[in-house]
PDB file of C-alpha atoms in Angstrom:
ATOM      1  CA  UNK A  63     -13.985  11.841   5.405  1.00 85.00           C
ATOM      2  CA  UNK A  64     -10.345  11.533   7.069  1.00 90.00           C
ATOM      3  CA  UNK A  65      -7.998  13.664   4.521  1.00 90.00           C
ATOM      4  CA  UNK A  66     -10.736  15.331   2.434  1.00 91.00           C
ATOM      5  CA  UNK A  67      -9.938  18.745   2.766  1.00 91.00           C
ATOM      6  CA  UNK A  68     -13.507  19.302   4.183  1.00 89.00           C
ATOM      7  CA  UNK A  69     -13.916  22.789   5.788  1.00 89.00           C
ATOM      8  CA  UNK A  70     -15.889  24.930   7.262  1.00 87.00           C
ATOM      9  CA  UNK A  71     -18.767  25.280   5.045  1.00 89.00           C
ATOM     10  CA  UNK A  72     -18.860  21.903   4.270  1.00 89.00           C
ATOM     11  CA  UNK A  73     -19.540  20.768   7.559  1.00 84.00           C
ATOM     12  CA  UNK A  74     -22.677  23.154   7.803  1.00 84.00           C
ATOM     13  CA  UNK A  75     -23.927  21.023   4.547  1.00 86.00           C
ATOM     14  CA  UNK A  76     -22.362  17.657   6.016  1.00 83.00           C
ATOM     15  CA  UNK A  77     -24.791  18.517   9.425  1.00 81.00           C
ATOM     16  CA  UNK A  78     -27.701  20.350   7.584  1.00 82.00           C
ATOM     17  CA  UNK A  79     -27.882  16.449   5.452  1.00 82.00           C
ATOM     18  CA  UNK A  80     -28.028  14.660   8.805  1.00 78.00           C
ATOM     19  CA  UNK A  81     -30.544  16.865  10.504  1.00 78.00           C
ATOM     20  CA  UNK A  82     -33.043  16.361   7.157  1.00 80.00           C
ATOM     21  CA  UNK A  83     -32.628  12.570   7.169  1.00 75.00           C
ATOM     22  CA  UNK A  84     -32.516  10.325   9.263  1.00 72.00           C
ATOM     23  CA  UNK A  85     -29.256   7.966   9.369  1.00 73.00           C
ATOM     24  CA  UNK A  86     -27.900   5.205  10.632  1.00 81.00           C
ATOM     25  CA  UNK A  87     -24.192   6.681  10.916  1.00 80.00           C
ATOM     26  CA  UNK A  88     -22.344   6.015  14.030  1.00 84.00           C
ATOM     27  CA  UNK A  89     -18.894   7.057  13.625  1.00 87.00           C
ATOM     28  CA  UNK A  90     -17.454  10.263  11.671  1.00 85.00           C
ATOM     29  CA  UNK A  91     -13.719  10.824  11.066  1.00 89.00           C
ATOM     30  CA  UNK A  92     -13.185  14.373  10.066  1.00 85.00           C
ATOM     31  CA  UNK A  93      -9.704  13.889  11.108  1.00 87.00           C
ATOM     32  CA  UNK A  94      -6.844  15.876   8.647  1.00 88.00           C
ATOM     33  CA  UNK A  95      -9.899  18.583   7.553  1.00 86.00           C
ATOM     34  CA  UNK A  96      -9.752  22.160   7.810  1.00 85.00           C
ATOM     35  CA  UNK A  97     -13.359  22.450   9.458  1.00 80.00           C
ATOM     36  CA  UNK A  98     -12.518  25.628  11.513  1.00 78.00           C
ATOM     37  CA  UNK A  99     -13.705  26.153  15.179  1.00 74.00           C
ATOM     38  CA  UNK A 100     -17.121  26.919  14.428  1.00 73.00           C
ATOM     39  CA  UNK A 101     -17.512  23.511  11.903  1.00 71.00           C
ATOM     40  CA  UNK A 102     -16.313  21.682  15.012  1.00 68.00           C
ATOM     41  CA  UNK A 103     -18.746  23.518  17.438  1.00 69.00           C
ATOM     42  CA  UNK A 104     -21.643  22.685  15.081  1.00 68.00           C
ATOM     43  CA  UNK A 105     -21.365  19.360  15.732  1.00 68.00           C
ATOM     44  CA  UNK A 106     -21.361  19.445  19.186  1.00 65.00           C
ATOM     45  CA  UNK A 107     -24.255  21.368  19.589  1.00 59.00           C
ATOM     46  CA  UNK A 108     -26.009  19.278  16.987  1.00 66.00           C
ATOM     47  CA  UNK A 109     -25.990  16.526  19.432  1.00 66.00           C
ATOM     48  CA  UNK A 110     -29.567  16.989  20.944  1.00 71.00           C
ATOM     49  CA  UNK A 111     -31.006  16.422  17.397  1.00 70.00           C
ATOM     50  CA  UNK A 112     -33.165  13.828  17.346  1.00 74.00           C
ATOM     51  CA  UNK A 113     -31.578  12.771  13.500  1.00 71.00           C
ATOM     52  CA  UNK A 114     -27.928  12.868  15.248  1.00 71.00           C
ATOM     53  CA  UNK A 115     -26.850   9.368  15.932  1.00 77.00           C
ATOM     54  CA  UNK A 116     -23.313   9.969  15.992  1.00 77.00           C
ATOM     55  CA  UNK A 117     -21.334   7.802  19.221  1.00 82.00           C
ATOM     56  CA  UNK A 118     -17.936   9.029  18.076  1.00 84.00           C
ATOM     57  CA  UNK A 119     -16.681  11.867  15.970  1.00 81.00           C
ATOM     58  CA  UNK A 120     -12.720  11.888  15.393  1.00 83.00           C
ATOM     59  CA  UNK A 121     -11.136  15.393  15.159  1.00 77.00           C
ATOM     60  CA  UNK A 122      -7.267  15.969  15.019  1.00 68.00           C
ATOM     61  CA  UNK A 123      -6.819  19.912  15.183  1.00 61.00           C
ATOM     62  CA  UNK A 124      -4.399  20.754  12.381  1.00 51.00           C
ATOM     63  CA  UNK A 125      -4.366  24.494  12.724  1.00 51.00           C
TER      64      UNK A 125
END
């Protein structure tokens, strides 16, 4: 999603979709996004989730 212009709000939906289904998805570039500091925090705290298979997620800070 590198270069999407995903923000804030979209991360909550991009997160909300993992923690409802179960995926295989490993890596996440959300490099060149606006997701804010909370859309970035979400993540992280998202990690206990037993849907959250994430090893890597890519985040260059362009604000």
């Amino acid at each position: 999603l590198s270069g999407c212009q995903v923000t804030e709000e979209g991360c909550s939906y991009a997160l909300s979709v993992l923690r409802s289904n179960p995926s295989h998805l490993k890596v996440l570039d959300l490099s060149y996004n606006h997701p804010g500091k909370s859309g970035t925090n979400h993540w992280e705290y998202t990690s206990d989730h037993p849907n959250y298979t994430l090893e890597k997620l890519k985040y260059v800070d362009q604000e």
